[in-house]
mmCIF file of C-alpha atoms and ligand atoms in Angstrom:
data_model
loop_
_atom_site.group_PDB
_atom_site.id
_atom_site.type_symbol
_atom_site.label_atom_id
_atom_site.label_comp_id
_atom_site.label_asym_id
_atom_site.label_seq_id
_atom_site.Cartn_x
_atom_site.Cartn_y
_atom_site.Cartn_z
ATOM 1 C CA UNK A 1 -2.751 -16.266 -4.830
ATOM 2 C CA UNK A 2 -2.945 -17.429 -8.449
ATOM 3 C CA UNK A 3 -5.187 -14.624 -9.602
ATOM 4 C CA UNK A 4 -2.645 -11.909 -8.838
ATOM 5 C CA UNK A 5 0.291 -13.569 -10.539
ATOM 6 C CA UNK A 6 -1.208 -14.258 -13.958
ATOM 7 C CA UNK A 7 0.523 -12.831 -17.003
ATOM 8 C CA UNK A 8 -1.515 -9.643 -17.420
ATOM 9 C CA UNK A 9 -0.488 -8.636 -13.916
ATOM 10 C CA UNK A 10 2.850 -7.152 -14.731
ATOM 11 C CA UNK A 11 3.607 -4.416 -12.199
ATOM 12 C CA UNK A 12 5.308 -4.860 -8.825
ATOM 13 C CA UNK A 13 4.673 -1.692 -6.826
ATOM 14 C CA UNK A 14 6.726 -2.359 -3.693
ATOM 15 C CA UNK A 15 10.448 -2.843 -4.264
ATOM 16 C CA UNK A 16 13.523 -1.975 -2.193
ATOM 17 C CA UNK A 17 17.093 -1.501 -3.409
ATOM 18 C CA UNK A 18 20.429 -1.125 -1.661
ATOM 19 C CA UNK A 19 19.744 2.609 -1.379
ATOM 20 C CA UNK A 20 17.849 1.508 1.749
ATOM 21 C CA UNK A 21 17.793 -2.003 3.209
ATOM 22 C CA UNK A 22 17.497 -4.023 -0.011
ATOM 23 C CA UNK A 23 20.367 -6.186 -1.164
ATOM 24 C CA UNK A 24 20.525 -5.357 -4.875
ATOM 25 C CA UNK A 25 21.644 -2.222 -6.690
ATOM 26 C CA UNK A 26 18.860 -0.449 -8.618
ATOM 27 C CA UNK A 27 20.328 -1.554 -11.970
ATOM 28 C CA UNK A 28 20.255 -5.206 -10.862
ATOM 29 C CA UNK A 29 16.651 -4.892 -9.698
ATOM 30 C CA UNK A 30 15.635 -3.557 -13.104
ATOM 31 C CA UNK A 31 17.510 -6.277 -14.985
ATOM 32 C CA UNK A 32 15.836 -8.882 -12.802
ATOM 33 C CA UNK A 33 12.450 -7.255 -13.459
ATOM 34 C CA UNK A 34 13.109 -7.465 -17.193
ATOM 35 C CA UNK A 35 14.141 -11.107 -16.888
ATOM 36 C CA UNK A 36 10.904 -12.123 -15.183
ATOM 37 C CA UNK A 37 8.767 -10.095 -17.587
ATOM 38 C CA UNK A 38 7.637 -7.213 -15.416
ATOM 39 C CA UNK A 39 6.395 -4.146 -17.254
ATOM 40 C CA UNK A 40 6.851 -1.782 -14.337
ATOM 41 C CA UNK A 41 8.306 -1.625 -10.847
ATOM 42 C CA UNK A 42 7.874 1.035 -8.194
ATOM 43 C CA UNK A 43 11.059 1.777 -6.280
ATOM 44 C CA UNK A 44 9.858 2.342 -2.727
ATOM 45 C CA UNK A 45 12.940 2.604 -0.544
ATOM 46 C CA UNK A 46 12.685 3.601 3.112
ATOM 47 C CA UNK A 47 13.119 7.354 3.577
ATOM 48 C CA UNK A 48 15.136 7.816 0.397
ATOM 49 C CA UNK A 49 14.553 8.431 -3.287
ATOM 50 C CA UNK A 50 18.251 7.977 -4.129
ATOM 51 C CA UNK A 51 17.758 4.862 -6.297
ATOM 52 C CA UNK A 52 14.969 6.208 -8.500
ATOM 53 C CA UNK A 53 17.162 8.070 -11.020
ATOM 54 C CA UNK A 54 19.487 5.101 -11.578
ATOM 55 C CA UNK A 55 16.592 2.652 -11.783
ATOM 56 C CA UNK A 56 14.765 4.900 -14.268
ATOM 57 C CA UNK A 57 17.730 5.260 -16.617
ATOM 58 C CA UNK A 58 18.333 1.504 -16.585
ATOM 59 C CA UNK A 59 14.591 1.002 -17.062
ATOM 60 C CA UNK A 60 14.576 3.241 -20.121
ATOM 61 C CA UNK A 61 17.170 1.067 -21.837
ATOM 62 C CA UNK A 62 15.688 -2.235 -20.634
ATOM 63 C CA UNK A 63 12.086 -1.291 -21.343
ATOM 64 C CA UNK A 64 10.894 -1.466 -17.737
ATOM 65 C CA UNK A 65 8.853 1.455 -16.449
ATOM 66 C CA UNK A 66 10.015 2.830 -13.114
ATOM 67 C CA UNK A 67 7.428 4.397 -10.839
ATOM 68 C CA UNK A 68 8.959 6.856 -8.370
ATOM 69 C CA UNK A 69 8.010 5.922 -4.840
ATOM 70 C CA UNK A 70 8.938 5.887 -1.182
ATOM 71 C CA UNK A 71 8.047 4.014 2.001
ATOM 72 C CA UNK A 72 7.816 5.880 5.298
ATOM 73 C CA UNK A 73 7.667 4.071 8.649
ATOM 74 C CA UNK A 74 5.419 5.509 11.316
ATOM 75 C CA UNK A 75 4.048 4.546 14.712
ATOM 76 C CA UNK A 76 0.421 4.654 15.785
ATOM 77 C CA UNK A 77 -1.139 3.124 18.866
ATOM 78 C CA UNK A 78 1.841 0.874 19.422
ATOM 79 C CA UNK A 79 1.707 -0.495 15.915
ATOM 80 C CA UNK A 80 4.196 -0.022 13.126
ATOM 81 C CA UNK A 81 2.374 1.554 10.186
ATOM 82 C CA UNK A 82 4.064 2.010 6.812
ATOM 83 C CA UNK A 83 2.925 4.576 4.265
ATOM 84 C CA UNK A 84 3.874 4.205 0.608
ATOM 85 C CA UNK A 85 3.974 7.248 -1.666
ATOM 86 C CA UNK A 86 3.749 7.024 -5.478
ATOM 87 C CA UNK A 87 4.616 9.549 -8.199
ATOM 88 C CA UNK A 88 5.839 12.082 -5.665
ATOM 89 C CA UNK A 89 7.841 15.052 -6.924
ATOM 90 C CA UNK A 90 11.070 13.793 -5.395
ATOM 91 C CA UNK A 91 13.190 16.662 -6.701
ATOM 92 C CA UNK A 92 11.634 19.074 -4.181
ATOM 93 C CA UNK A 93 14.365 20.567 -1.970
ATOM 94 C CA UNK A 94 12.210 20.665 1.181
ATOM 95 C CA UNK A 95 11.313 16.987 0.734
ATOM 96 C CA UNK A 96 14.950 15.972 0.429
ATOM 97 C CA UNK A 97 15.759 17.977 3.598
ATOM 98 C CA UNK A 98 13.003 16.162 5.480
ATOM 99 C CA UNK A 99 14.137 12.771 4.235
ATOM 100 C CA UNK A 100 17.750 13.518 5.181
ATOM 101 C CA UNK A 101 16.577 14.263 8.737
ATOM 102 C CA UNK A 102 14.648 10.984 8.807
ATOM 103 C CA UNK A 103 17.747 9.088 7.683
ATOM 104 C CA UNK A 104 19.822 10.725 10.440
ATOM 105 C CA UNK A 105 17.213 9.467 12.892
ATOM 106 C CA UNK A 106 17.514 5.963 11.406
ATOM 107 C CA UNK A 107 21.266 6.044 11.856
ATOM 108 C CA UNK A 108 20.968 7.093 15.526
ATOM 109 C CA UNK A 109 18.398 4.355 16.086
ATOM 110 C CA UNK A 110 20.612 1.699 14.499
ATOM 111 C CA UNK A 111 23.526 2.789 16.702
ATOM 112 C CA UNK A 112 21.333 2.489 19.799
ATOM 113 C CA UNK A 113 20.232 -1.018 18.733
ATOM 114 C CA UNK A 114 23.854 -2.110 18.312
ATOM 115 C CA UNK A 115 24.569 -0.689 21.801
ATOM 116 C CA UNK A 116 21.688 -2.726 23.238
ATOM 117 C CA UNK A 117 22.947 -5.891 21.536
ATOM 118 C CA UNK A 118 26.395 -5.312 22.990
ATOM 119 C CA UNK A 119 24.827 -4.887 26.446
ATOM 120 C CA UNK A 120 23.202 -8.272 25.831
ATOM 121 C CA UNK A 121 26.622 -9.760 25.169
ATOM 122 C CA UNK A 122 26.469 -9.823 21.347
ATOM 123 C CA UNK A 123 29.697 -8.338 20.017
ATOM 124 C CA UNK A 124 28.347 -6.513 16.976
ATOM 125 C CA UNK A 125 30.758 -4.100 15.359
ATOM 126 C CA UNK A 126 29.174 -0.791 14.264
ATOM 127 C CA UNK A 127 31.714 -0.328 11.466
ATOM 128 C CA UNK A 128 30.783 -3.759 10.097
ATOM 129 C CA UNK A 129 27.092 -2.769 10.112
ATOM 130 C CA UNK A 130 27.993 0.417 8.207
ATOM 131 C CA UNK A 131 30.025 -1.609 5.711
ATOM 132 C CA UNK A 132 27.109 -4.024 5.185
ATOM 133 C CA UNK A 133 24.837 -1.046 4.514
ATOM 134 C CA UNK A 134 27.365 0.076 1.887
ATOM 135 C CA UNK A 135 26.674 3.769 2.358
ATOM 136 C CA UNK A 136 22.883 3.313 2.274
ATOM 137 C CA UNK A 137 20.487 4.182 5.075
ATOM 138 C CA UNK A 138 21.284 1.652 7.822
ATOM 139 C CA UNK A 139 18.333 -0.565 8.639
ATOM 140 C CA UNK A 140 17.661 -3.454 10.984
ATOM 141 C CA UNK A 141 18.350 -6.024 8.214
ATOM 142 C CA UNK A 142 21.954 -4.765 8.088
ATOM 143 C CA UNK A 143 22.286 -5.332 11.833
ATOM 144 C CA UNK A 144 20.710 -8.773 11.404
ATOM 145 C CA UNK A 145 23.291 -9.597 8.715
ATOM 146 C CA UNK A 146 26.108 -8.631 11.082
ATOM 147 C CA UNK A 147 24.516 -10.911 13.716
ATOM 148 C CA UNK A 148 24.395 -13.782 11.217
ATOM 149 C CA UNK A 149 28.054 -13.298 10.328
ATOM 150 C CA UNK A 150 28.925 -13.842 13.982
ATOM 151 C CA UNK A 151 26.605 -16.881 14.179
ATOM 152 C CA UNK A 152 24.469 -15.293 16.875
ATOM 153 C CA UNK A 153 21.437 -16.128 14.732
ATOM 154 C CA UNK A 154 20.801 -18.437 11.799
ATOM 155 C CA UNK A 155 18.654 -16.075 9.732
ATOM 156 C CA UNK A 156 17.453 -12.500 9.418
ATOM 157 C CA UNK A 157 14.010 -13.680 10.491
ATOM 158 C CA UNK A 158 15.475 -15.163 13.692
ATOM 159 C CA UNK A 159 17.400 -11.940 14.387
ATOM 160 C CA UNK A 160 14.152 -9.961 14.180
ATOM 161 C CA UNK A 161 12.126 -12.444 16.198
ATOM 162 C CA UNK A 162 14.644 -12.886 19.016
ATOM 163 C CA UNK A 163 16.205 -9.431 19.205
ATOM 164 C CA UNK A 164 15.026 -6.690 16.842
ATOM 165 C CA UNK A 165 11.240 -6.738 16.579
ATOM 166 C CA UNK A 166 8.942 -4.697 18.777
ATOM 167 C CA UNK A 167 8.830 -6.390 22.185
ATOM 168 C CA UNK A 168 12.241 -8.064 21.681
ATOM 169 C CA UNK A 169 15.176 -7.082 23.950
ATOM 170 C CA UNK A 170 17.102 -4.900 21.477
ATOM 171 C CA UNK A 171 14.054 -3.142 20.011
ATOM 172 C CA UNK A 172 14.394 0.628 19.867
ATOM 173 C CA UNK A 173 11.425 2.787 18.842
ATOM 174 C CA UNK A 174 11.761 5.087 15.850
ATOM 175 C CA UNK A 175 11.794 8.854 15.881
ATOM 176 C CA UNK A 176 8.076 9.360 16.288
ATOM 177 C CA UNK A 177 6.180 10.156 13.117
ATOM 178 C CA UNK A 178 2.471 9.491 12.854
ATOM 179 C CA UNK A 179 0.785 7.984 9.805
ATOM 180 C CA UNK A 180 -1.134 11.266 9.487
ATOM 181 C CA UNK A 181 2.153 13.183 9.196
ATOM 182 C CA UNK A 182 3.556 10.735 6.646
ATOM 183 C CA UNK A 183 0.385 10.941 4.539
ATOM 184 C CA UNK A 184 0.530 14.752 4.690
ATOM 185 C CA UNK A 185 4.195 14.660 3.678
ATOM 186 C CA UNK A 186 3.518 12.427 0.660
ATOM 187 C CA UNK A 187 0.551 14.558 -0.424
ATOM 188 C CA UNK A 188 2.532 17.794 -0.035
ATOM 189 C CA UNK A 189 5.121 16.269 -2.365
ATOM 190 C CA UNK A 190 2.378 15.613 -4.935
ATOM 191 C CA UNK A 191 2.475 11.860 -4.269
ATOM 192 C CA UNK A 192 -0.320 9.352 -3.805
ATOM 193 C CA UNK A 193 -0.309 7.974 -0.245
ATOM 194 C CA UNK A 194 -1.098 4.280 0.135
ATOM 195 C CA UNK A 195 -1.413 2.276 3.343
ATOM 196 C CA UNK A 196 1.236 -0.465 3.068
ATOM 197 C CA UNK A 197 0.555 -4.118 3.993
ATOM 198 C CA UNK A 198 -2.564 -3.453 6.112
ATOM 199 C CA UNK A 199 -2.797 -7.179 6.805
ATOM 200 C CA UNK A 200 0.259 -6.913 9.065
ATOM 201 C CA UNK A 201 -1.524 -4.459 11.371
ATOM 202 C CA UNK A 202 -2.549 -6.529 14.390
ATOM 203 C CA UNK A 203 -5.490 -4.365 15.505
ATOM 204 C CA UNK A 204 -7.756 -4.546 12.479
ATOM 205 C CA UNK A 205 -9.970 -1.731 13.754
ATOM 206 C CA UNK A 206 -6.985 0.584 13.279
ATOM 207 C CA UNK A 207 -7.141 0.079 9.518
ATOM 208 C CA UNK A 208 -10.564 1.755 9.418
ATOM 209 C CA UNK A 209 -9.110 4.652 11.418
ATOM 210 C CA UNK A 210 -6.114 4.921 9.116
ATOM 211 C CA UNK A 211 -8.358 5.276 6.091
ATOM 212 C CA UNK A 212 -9.332 8.674 7.517
ATOM 213 C CA UNK A 213 -5.735 9.940 7.252
ATOM 214 C CA UNK A 214 -6.158 10.787 3.580
ATOM 215 C CA UNK A 215 -4.692 7.657 2.019
ATOM 216 C CA UNK A 216 -5.828 7.210 -1.560
ATOM 217 C CA UNK A 217 -4.897 3.564 -1.898
ATOM 218 C CA UNK A 218 -4.566 0.299 0.013
ATOM 219 C CA UNK A 219 -1.875 -2.300 -0.603
ATOM 220 C CA UNK A 220 -4.208 -5.230 -1.104
ATOM 221 C CA UNK A 221 -1.892 -7.741 -2.790
ATOM 222 C CA UNK A 222 1.047 -8.598 -0.556
ATOM 223 C CA UNK A 223 2.967 -11.852 0.003
ATOM 224 C CA UNK A 224 1.785 -12.221 3.608
ATOM 225 C CA UNK A 225 -1.881 -11.459 2.897
ATOM 226 C CA UNK A 226 -3.984 -14.606 2.792
ATOM 227 C CA UNK A 227 -7.132 -14.891 0.682
ATOM 228 C CA UNK A 228 -9.427 -13.746 3.498
ATOM 229 C CA UNK A 229 -7.287 -10.643 4.066
ATOM 230 C CA UNK A 230 -7.314 -9.812 0.359
ATOM 231 C CA UNK A 231 -11.112 -10.183 0.286
ATOM 232 C CA UNK A 232 -11.497 -7.930 3.362
ATOM 233 C CA UNK A 233 -9.225 -5.272 1.827
ATOM 234 C CA UNK A 234 -10.963 -5.419 -1.547
ATOM 235 C CA UNK A 235 -14.211 -4.796 0.338
ATOM 236 C CA UNK A 236 -12.722 -1.654 1.921
ATOM 237 C CA UNK A 237 -11.393 -0.524 -1.457
ATOM 238 C CA UNK A 238 -14.786 -0.675 -3.125
ATOM 239 C CA UNK A 239 -16.598 0.776 -0.093
ATOM 240 C CA UNK A 240 -14.260 3.797 0.084
ATOM 241 C CA UNK A 241 -13.423 4.271 -3.577
ATOM 242 C CA UNK A 242 -9.718 3.605 -3.005
ATOM 243 C CA UNK A 243 -7.029 2.319 -5.368
ATOM 244 C CA UNK A 244 -5.998 -1.311 -4.776
ATOM 245 C CA UNK A 245 -2.224 -1.627 -5.105
ATOM 246 C CA UNK A 246 0.137 -4.542 -4.600
ATOM 247 C CA UNK A 247 3.752 -5.559 -4.544
ATOM 248 C CA UNK A 248 6.287 -8.060 -3.308
ATOM 249 C CA UNK A 249 8.196 -5.854 -0.793
ATOM 250 C CA UNK A 250 11.258 -7.256 -2.526
ATOM 251 C CA UNK A 251 14.469 -6.896 -0.533
ATOM 252 C CA UNK A 252 16.641 -9.436 -2.321
ATOM 253 C CA UNK A 253 16.812 -11.886 0.555
ATOM 254 C CA UNK A 254 14.761 -14.793 -0.788
ATOM 255 C CA UNK A 255 16.963 -17.285 1.064
ATOM 256 C CA UNK A 256 15.816 -15.599 4.257
ATOM 257 C CA UNK A 257 12.138 -16.051 3.571
ATOM 258 C CA UNK A 258 11.529 -12.669 1.895
ATOM 259 C CA UNK A 259 9.330 -12.787 -1.198
ATOM 260 C CA UNK A 260 10.932 -12.792 -4.652
ATOM 261 C CA UNK A 261 10.514 -9.882 -7.066
ATOM 262 C CA UNK A 262 7.136 -10.013 -8.794
ATOM 263 C CA UNK A 263 5.614 -12.294 -6.115
ATOM 264 C CA UNK A 264 2.603 -9.957 -5.991
ATOM 265 C CA UNK A 265 1.566 -7.986 -9.049
ATOM 266 C CA UNK A 266 -1.084 -5.612 -10.250
ATOM 267 C CA UNK A 267 -2.139 -4.720 -13.811
ATOM 268 C CA UNK A 268 -0.870 -1.606 -15.582
ATOM 269 C CA UNK A 269 -4.359 -0.079 -15.148
ATOM 270 C CA UNK A 270 -3.383 0.453 -11.508
ATOM 271 C CA UNK A 271 -0.517 2.683 -12.651
ATOM 272 C CA UNK A 272 -2.931 4.778 -14.689
ATOM 273 C CA UNK A 273 -5.140 5.230 -11.619
ATOM 274 C CA UNK A 274 -2.175 6.243 -9.454
ATOM 275 C CA UNK A 275 -0.896 8.630 -12.120
ATOM 276 C CA UNK A 276 -4.208 10.405 -12.455
ATOM 277 C CA UNK A 277 -4.587 10.623 -8.659
ATOM 278 C CA UNK A 278 -1.118 12.198 -8.507
ATOM 279 C CA UNK A 279 -2.037 14.724 -11.198
ATOM 280 C CA UNK A 280 -4.897 15.923 -9.002
ATOM 281 C CA UNK A 281 -2.438 16.821 -6.203
ATOM 282 C CA UNK A 282 -0.341 19.978 -6.338
ATOM 283 C CA UNK A 283 3.127 19.651 -4.835
ATOM 284 C CA UNK A 284 4.147 22.270 -2.298
ATOM 285 C CA UNK A 285 6.873 24.349 -3.915
ATOM 286 C CA UNK A 286 7.872 26.421 -0.890
ATOM 287 C CA UNK A 287 11.223 26.169 0.821
ATOM 288 C CA UNK A 288 9.916 24.077 3.682
ATOM 289 C CA UNK A 289 6.597 22.340 4.122
ATOM 290 C CA UNK A 290 4.682 22.644 7.367
ATOM 291 C CA UNK A 291 3.945 18.947 7.526
HETATM 292 ZN ZN1 LIG B 1 6.759 -1.923 4.996
HETATM 293 ZN ZN1 LIG B 2 8.752 -2.277 2.117
#
């Protein structure tokens, strides 16, 4: 994917920190971004905006722009659909209440997964999983790390494939949230909703359907998207007048086959498009949003 990694492409719009299931602290992510010459990164942690403030203050000193973002996992027709939100007004009290509820759901889910693994004879200690999460929202990668420590699996990828992915024996569905609800949530918070990694959606026809949810952008450039996928998505972008975004989905686990920071980039013009789309949305200021 040479064309998306050339030097004028300097923004990585899909980055996780240890506020969710990433490995690195927000400050470290920003320093790394600076080191590899990124102009901007979007912090898009799962169900939390906790890292944005720290990343932004480090970014100010280091000269790396931080785009406030989020990633919300949803389920639709037996597929896992992720919705990214950019430039959302993350200080809204109702939004933080909603996100806190989502994180509680994550925690319950992770506990159930550990229970299933124990039923399968894998002695995974819940307190160890919590310690590996380091106070952040517990995610499946933390459970996978605990499995690796006990040598039940050789890699995070193997843990997902053999135990944690949909269809695997310890898979537990999420608290149901539809992509429509996640898009509405992002929009109500004044953010720009973007369909994350559409190339990972197995039923391609679903992507067309998901474009009707009110997403404003499509994540076109993504480490696992091959050239044909990128071309297909760019076609949809121009047909529907959407914003083409891109990012590495950095988690900090390169040794485990995850992409490195900056693996997929977009030009700063994309930020301008996202910013102006966000300006056109009015955040809901009420105490609680009906979304
Ligand atoms: Zn995702
Ligand atoms: Zn992600």
